[in-house]
Coordinates of C-alpha atoms in Angstrom, one line a residue:
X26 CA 142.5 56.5 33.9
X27 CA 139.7 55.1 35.8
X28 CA 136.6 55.7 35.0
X29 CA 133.5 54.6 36.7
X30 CA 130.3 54.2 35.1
X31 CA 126.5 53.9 36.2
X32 CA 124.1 52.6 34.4
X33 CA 119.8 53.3 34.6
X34 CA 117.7 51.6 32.3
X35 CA 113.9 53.1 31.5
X36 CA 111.1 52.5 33.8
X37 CA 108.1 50.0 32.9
X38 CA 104.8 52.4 33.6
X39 CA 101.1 50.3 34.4
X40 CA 98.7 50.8 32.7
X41 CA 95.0 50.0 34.7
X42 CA 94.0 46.8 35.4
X43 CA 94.5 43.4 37.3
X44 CA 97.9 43.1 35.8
X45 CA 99.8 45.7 34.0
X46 CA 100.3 46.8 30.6
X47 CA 104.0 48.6 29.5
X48 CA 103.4 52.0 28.0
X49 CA 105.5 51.5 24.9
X50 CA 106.3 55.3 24.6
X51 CA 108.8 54.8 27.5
X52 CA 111.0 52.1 25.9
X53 CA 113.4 54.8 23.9
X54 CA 113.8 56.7 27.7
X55 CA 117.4 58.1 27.8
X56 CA 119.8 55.5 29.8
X57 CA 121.8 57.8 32.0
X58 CA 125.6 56.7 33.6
X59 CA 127.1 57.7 36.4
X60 CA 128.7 57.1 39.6
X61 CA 130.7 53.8 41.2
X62 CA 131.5 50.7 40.2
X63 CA 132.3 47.1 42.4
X64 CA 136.2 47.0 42.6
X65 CA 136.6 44.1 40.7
X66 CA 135.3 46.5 37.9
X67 CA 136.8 49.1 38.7
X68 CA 140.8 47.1 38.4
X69 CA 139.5 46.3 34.4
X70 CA 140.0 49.7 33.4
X71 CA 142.9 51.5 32.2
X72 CA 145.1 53.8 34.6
X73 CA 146.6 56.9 33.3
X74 CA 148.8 58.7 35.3
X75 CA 149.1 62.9 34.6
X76 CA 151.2 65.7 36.2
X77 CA 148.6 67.1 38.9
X78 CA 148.6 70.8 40.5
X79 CA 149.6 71.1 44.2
X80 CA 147.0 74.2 44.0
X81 CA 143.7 73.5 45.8
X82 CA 141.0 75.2 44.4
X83 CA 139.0 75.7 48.0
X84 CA 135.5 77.2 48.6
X85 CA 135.4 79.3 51.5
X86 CA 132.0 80.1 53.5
X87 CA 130.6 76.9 54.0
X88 CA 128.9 77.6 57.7
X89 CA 126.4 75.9 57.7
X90 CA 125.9 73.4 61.1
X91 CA 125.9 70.4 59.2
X92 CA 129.4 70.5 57.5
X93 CA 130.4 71.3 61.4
X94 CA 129.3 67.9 61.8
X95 CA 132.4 66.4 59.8
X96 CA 135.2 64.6 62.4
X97 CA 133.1 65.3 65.2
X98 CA 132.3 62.0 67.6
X99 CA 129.6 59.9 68.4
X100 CA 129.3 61.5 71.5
X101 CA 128.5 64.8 70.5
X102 CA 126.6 63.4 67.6
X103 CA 124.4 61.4 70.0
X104 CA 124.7 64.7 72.5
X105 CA 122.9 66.6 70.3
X106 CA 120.6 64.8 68.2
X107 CA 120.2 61.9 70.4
X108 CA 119.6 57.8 69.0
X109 CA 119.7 57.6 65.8
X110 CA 116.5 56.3 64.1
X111 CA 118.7 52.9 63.1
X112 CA 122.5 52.1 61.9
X113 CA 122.9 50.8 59.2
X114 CA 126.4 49.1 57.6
X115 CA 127.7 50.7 54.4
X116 CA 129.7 49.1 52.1
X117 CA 132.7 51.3 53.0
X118 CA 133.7 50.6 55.8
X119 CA 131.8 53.1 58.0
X120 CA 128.2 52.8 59.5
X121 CA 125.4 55.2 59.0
X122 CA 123.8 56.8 61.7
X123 CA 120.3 57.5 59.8
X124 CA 118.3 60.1 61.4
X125 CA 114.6 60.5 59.4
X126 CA 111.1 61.0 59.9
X127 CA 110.5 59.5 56.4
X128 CA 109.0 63.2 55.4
X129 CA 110.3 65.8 55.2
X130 CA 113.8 65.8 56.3
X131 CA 116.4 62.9 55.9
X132 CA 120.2 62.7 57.0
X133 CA 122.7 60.0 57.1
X134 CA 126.3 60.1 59.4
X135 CA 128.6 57.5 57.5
X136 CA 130.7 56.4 61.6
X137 CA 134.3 54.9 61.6
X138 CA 136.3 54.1 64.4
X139 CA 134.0 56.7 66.0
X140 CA 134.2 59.7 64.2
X141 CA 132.0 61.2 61.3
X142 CA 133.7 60.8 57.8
X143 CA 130.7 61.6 55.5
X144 CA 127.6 62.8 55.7
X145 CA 123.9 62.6 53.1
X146 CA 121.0 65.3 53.6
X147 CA 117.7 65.9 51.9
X148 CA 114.6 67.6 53.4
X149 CA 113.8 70.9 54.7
X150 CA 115.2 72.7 57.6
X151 CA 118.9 72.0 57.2
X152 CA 121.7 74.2 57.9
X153 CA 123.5 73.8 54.7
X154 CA 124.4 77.5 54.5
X155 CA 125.3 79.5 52.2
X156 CA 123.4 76.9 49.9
X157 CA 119.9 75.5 50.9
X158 CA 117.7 72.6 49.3
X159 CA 115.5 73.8 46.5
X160 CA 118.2 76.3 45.7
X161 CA 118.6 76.9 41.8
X162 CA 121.6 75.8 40.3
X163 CA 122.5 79.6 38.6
X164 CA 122.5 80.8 42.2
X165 CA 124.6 78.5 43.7
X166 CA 127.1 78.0 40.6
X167 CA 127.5 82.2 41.0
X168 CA 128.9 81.6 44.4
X169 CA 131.0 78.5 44.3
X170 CA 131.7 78.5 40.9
X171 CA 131.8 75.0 40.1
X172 CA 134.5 73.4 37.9
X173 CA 135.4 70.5 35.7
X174 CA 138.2 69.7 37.5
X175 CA 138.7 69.3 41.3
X176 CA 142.3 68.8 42.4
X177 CA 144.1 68.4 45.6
X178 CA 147.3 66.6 46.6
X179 CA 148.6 63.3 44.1
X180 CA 144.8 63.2 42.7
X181 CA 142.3 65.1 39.9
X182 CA 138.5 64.4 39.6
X183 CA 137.4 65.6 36.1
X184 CA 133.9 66.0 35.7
X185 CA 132.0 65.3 32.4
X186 CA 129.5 67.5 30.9
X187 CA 126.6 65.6 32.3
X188 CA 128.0 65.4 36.3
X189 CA 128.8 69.6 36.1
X190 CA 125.2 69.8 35.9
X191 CA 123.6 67.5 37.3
X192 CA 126.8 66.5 40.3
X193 CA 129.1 69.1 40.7
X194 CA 131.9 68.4 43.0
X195 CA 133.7 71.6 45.5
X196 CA 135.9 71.3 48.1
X197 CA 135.8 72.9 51.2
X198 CA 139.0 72.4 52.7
X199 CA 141.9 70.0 53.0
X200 CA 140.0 67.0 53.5
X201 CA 136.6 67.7 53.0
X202 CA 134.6 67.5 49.9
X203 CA 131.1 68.5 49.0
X204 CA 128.8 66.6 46.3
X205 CA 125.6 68.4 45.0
X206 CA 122.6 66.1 43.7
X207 CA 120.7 68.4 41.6
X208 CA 117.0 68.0 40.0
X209 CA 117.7 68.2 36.2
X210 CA 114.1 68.8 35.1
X211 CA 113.6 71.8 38.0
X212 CA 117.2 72.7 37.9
X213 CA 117.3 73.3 42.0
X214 CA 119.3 71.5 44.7
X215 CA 118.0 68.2 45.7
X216 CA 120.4 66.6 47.8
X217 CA 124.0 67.1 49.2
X218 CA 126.9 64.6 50.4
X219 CA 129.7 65.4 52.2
X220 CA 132.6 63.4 52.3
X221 CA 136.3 63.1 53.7
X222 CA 138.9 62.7 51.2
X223 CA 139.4 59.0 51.9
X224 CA 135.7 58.6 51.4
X225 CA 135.7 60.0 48.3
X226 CA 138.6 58.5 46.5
X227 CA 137.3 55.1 48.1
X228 CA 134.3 55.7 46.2
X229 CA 135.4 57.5 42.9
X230 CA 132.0 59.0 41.5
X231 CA 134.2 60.8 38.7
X232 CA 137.0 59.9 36.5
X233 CA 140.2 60.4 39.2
X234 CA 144.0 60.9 37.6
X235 CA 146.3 60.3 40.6
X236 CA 149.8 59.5 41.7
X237 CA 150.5 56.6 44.1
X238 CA 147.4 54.2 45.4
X239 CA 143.7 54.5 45.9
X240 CA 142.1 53.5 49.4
X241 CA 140.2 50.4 48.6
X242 CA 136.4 49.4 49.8
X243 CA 136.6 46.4 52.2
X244 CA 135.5 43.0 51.4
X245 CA 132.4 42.2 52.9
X246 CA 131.3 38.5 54.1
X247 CA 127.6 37.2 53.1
X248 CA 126.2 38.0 56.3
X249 CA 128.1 41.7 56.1
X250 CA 126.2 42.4 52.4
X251 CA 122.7 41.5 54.3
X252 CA 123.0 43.6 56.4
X253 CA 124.5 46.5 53.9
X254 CA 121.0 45.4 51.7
X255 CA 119.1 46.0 53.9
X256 CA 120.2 49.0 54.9
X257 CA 120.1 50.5 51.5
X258 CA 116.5 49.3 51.0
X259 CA 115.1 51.2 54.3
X260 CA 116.9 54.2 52.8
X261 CA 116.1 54.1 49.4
X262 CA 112.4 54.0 50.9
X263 CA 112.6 57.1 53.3
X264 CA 114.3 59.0 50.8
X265 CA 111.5 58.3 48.1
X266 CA 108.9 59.3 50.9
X267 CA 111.2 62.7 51.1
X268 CA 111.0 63.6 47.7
X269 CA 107.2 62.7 47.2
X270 CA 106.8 64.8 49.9
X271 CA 108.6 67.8 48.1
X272 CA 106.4 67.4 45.3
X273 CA 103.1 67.3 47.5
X274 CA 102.9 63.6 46.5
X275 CA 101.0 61.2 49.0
X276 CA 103.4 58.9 51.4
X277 CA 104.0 55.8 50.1
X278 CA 103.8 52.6 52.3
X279 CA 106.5 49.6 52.6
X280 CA 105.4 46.5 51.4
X281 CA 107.3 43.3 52.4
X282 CA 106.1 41.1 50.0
X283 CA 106.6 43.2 46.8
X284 CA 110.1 44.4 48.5
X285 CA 110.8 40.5 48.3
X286 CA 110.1 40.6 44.7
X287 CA 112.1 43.9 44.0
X288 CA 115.5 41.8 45.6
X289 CA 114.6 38.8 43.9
X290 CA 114.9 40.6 40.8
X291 CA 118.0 42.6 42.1
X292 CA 119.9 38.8 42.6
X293 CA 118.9 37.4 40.1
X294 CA 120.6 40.0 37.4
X295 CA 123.4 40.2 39.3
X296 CA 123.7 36.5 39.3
X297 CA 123.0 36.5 35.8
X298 CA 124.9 39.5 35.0
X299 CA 121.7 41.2 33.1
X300 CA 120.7 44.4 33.6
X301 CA 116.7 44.2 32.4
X302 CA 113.1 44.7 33.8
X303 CA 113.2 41.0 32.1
X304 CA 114.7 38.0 32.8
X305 CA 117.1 35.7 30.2
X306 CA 114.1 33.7 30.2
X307 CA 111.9 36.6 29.0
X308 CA 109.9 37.2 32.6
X309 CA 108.7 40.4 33.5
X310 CA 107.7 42.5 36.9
X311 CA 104.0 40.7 36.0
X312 CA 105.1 37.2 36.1
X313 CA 107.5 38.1 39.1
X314 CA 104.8 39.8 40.9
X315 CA 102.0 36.6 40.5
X316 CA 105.2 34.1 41.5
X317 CA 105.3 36.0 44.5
X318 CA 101.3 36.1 45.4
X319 CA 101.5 39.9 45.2
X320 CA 97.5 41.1 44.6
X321 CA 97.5 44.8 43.1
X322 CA 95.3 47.2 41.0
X323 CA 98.4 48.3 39.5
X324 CA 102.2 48.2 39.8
X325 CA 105.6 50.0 38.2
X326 CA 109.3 49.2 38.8
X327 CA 112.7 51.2 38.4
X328 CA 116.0 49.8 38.6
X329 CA 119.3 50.8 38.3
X330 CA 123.0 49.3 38.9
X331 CA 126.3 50.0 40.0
X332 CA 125.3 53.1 41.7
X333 CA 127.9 54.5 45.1
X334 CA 124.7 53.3 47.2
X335 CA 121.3 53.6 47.8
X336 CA 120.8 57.7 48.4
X337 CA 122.7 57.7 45.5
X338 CA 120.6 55.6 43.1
X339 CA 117.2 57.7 44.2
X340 CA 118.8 60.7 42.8
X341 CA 119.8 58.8 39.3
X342 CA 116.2 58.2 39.1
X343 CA 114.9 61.4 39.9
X344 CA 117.0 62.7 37.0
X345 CA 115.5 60.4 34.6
X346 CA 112.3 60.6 33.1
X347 CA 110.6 57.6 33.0
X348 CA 112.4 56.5 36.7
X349 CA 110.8 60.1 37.7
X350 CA 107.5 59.3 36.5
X351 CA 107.7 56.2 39.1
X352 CA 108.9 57.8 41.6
X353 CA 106.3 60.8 42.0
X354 CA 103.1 59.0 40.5
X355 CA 100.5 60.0 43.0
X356 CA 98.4 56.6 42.5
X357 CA 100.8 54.4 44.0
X358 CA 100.5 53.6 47.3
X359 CA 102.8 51.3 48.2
X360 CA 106.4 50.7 47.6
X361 CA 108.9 47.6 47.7
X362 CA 113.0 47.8 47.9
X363 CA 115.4 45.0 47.2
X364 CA 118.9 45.6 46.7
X365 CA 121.8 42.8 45.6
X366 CA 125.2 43.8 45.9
X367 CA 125.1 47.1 43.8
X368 CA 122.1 46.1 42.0
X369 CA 118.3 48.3 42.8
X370 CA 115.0 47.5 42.3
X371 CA 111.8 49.7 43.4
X372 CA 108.6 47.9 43.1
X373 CA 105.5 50.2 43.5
X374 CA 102.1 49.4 44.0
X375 CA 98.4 51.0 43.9
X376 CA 96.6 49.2 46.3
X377 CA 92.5 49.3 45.6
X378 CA 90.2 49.3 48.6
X379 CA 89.3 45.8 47.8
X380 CA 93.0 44.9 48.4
X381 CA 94.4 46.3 51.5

């Protein structure tokens, strides 16, 4: 059986001041898992092979434009929608096509050898029918009747308690496959993914039974994993700008010196192998921020690791309460992203008027 597991850790808050000061009431904030893990993490669990159904279990109705989008080619993508904002390299294999205006509407078209294979949306005004963002969970459960298990061909996805409500899994046909991020604490649709069946079992987000072999992620040089980093970062940022946006919070803006922070901290656990807002030596976002020459009125940082990617990682955090806290406080004004490998940091700022 493999089973992959993602790990958050609870958010430091700041308290006023030149520095900050941790809000001790966060440290027992629930550590939620879920989602991918490198390969070579992955190949250290146990397989388990089962009997699996032929029978797909496949939602009908789906006609919305954007799951129209799936197999399509760049032409028509570009056709239609035009250049795409930037493209940034996955880790997969496949390149997104990010189309965003960093407000209220945010979409992501994972390319290979030409053709669209998966696809991320959040924002308003998308043609996700017969769901829609902001959609409560009861309503769309009733019509697509989501399940713990999702089978189809050698392979089975079972879903735990947690990922039924929070990441339910349906399939639309064959070979495509929708994923629904969900808002725990408002209980309504906050993002969707939709993905090709080699996409999915290349990424695993659920505990998978399965006959035969698994498609693999490729290996990535140095220079590939920049440019996948910085990728993530830039989207971790515009989503975060998406959601504030849904919650009538003010726009936050990117920082480049506190986003070289935020990856110095990402490296340096995964170099370490740590996963802390502290270092081995016992250094904190404070010391990190006055290392790097960062001047602030006050500043907060989430991280998380091992998450599919960076769309993914925003939504782990939403659904945490401490990360959430971070993520919609209204004072900060400006915002940091490094990512390492699958490691995340957010840095946020507030800026006073004697700073910018």
């Amino acid at each position: 059986m493999m089973k992959v597991i993602k790990s958050l850790i609870l958010l430091i808050l700041i308290g006023l001041g030149t520095y900050f000061v941790i809000d001790k009431s966060l440290e027992n904030a629930v550590i939620q898992t879920m989602g991918h893990k490198p390969t070579k993490e992955v190949k250290e669990t146990t397989v388990e092979t089962k009997s699996l159904p032929e029978q797909i279990h496949a939602i009908t109705g789906f006609e919305g434009d954007l799951y129209e989008w799936m197999d399509k080619d760049t032409n028509q993508l570009k056709k239609e929608l035009g250049d795409p904002v930037r493209k940034d390299l996955s880790s997969y294999g496949y390149t997104w096509w990010v189309y965003t205006n960093g407000i209220n509407q945010h979409i992501q078209f994972g390319i290979q050898d030409g053709v669209i294979v998966t696809i991320f949306a959040t924002g308003d005004n998308l043609s996700t029918e017969p769901i829609a963002i902001g959609q409560s969970y009861e309503e769309i459960d009733k019509m697509l009747d989501f399940r713990r298990e999702v089978s189809f061909s050698n392979f089975r996805f079972t879903l735990s308690d947690a990922e039924l409500n929070t990441r339910p899994l349906s399939q639309i046909d064959e070979n495509k496959f929708v994923e629904f991020y969900f808002d725990s604490f408002s209980k309504r649709l906050s993002s969707i993914r939709i993905l090709s069946k080699d996409v999915l079992l290349m990424q695993r987000p659920y505990e998978v039974y399965y006959h035969g072999s698994l498609p693999e992620a490729p290996l990535l040089t140095d220079q590939e994993w920049d440019k996948v980093e910085s990728g993530m970062e830039k989207q971790i940022f515009d989503i975060t700008n998406v959601i504030r946006n849904r919650f009538d919070r003010s726009q936050l803006v990117w920082d480049d010196s506190v986003a070289s922070v935020a990856f110095g901290h990402s490296k340096d656990m995964a170099v370490q192998n740590y996963f802390s807002h502290y270092t081995p030596e016992g250094e904190g976002l404070k010391e990190r921020l006055e290392e790097g020459d960062v001047i602030y009125f006050a500043a907060g940082e989430n991280i998380a690791a091992q998450y599919t990617d960076g769309p993914a990682a925003v939504e782990g955090w939403l659904n945490s309460e401490g990360h959430r806290d971070a993520l919609l406080k209204d004072d900060y004004t400006h915002l940091g992203v490094g990512v390492y490998k699958y490691y995340y940091t957010q840095n946020f700022l507030t800026k006073s008027k004697f700073t910018e």
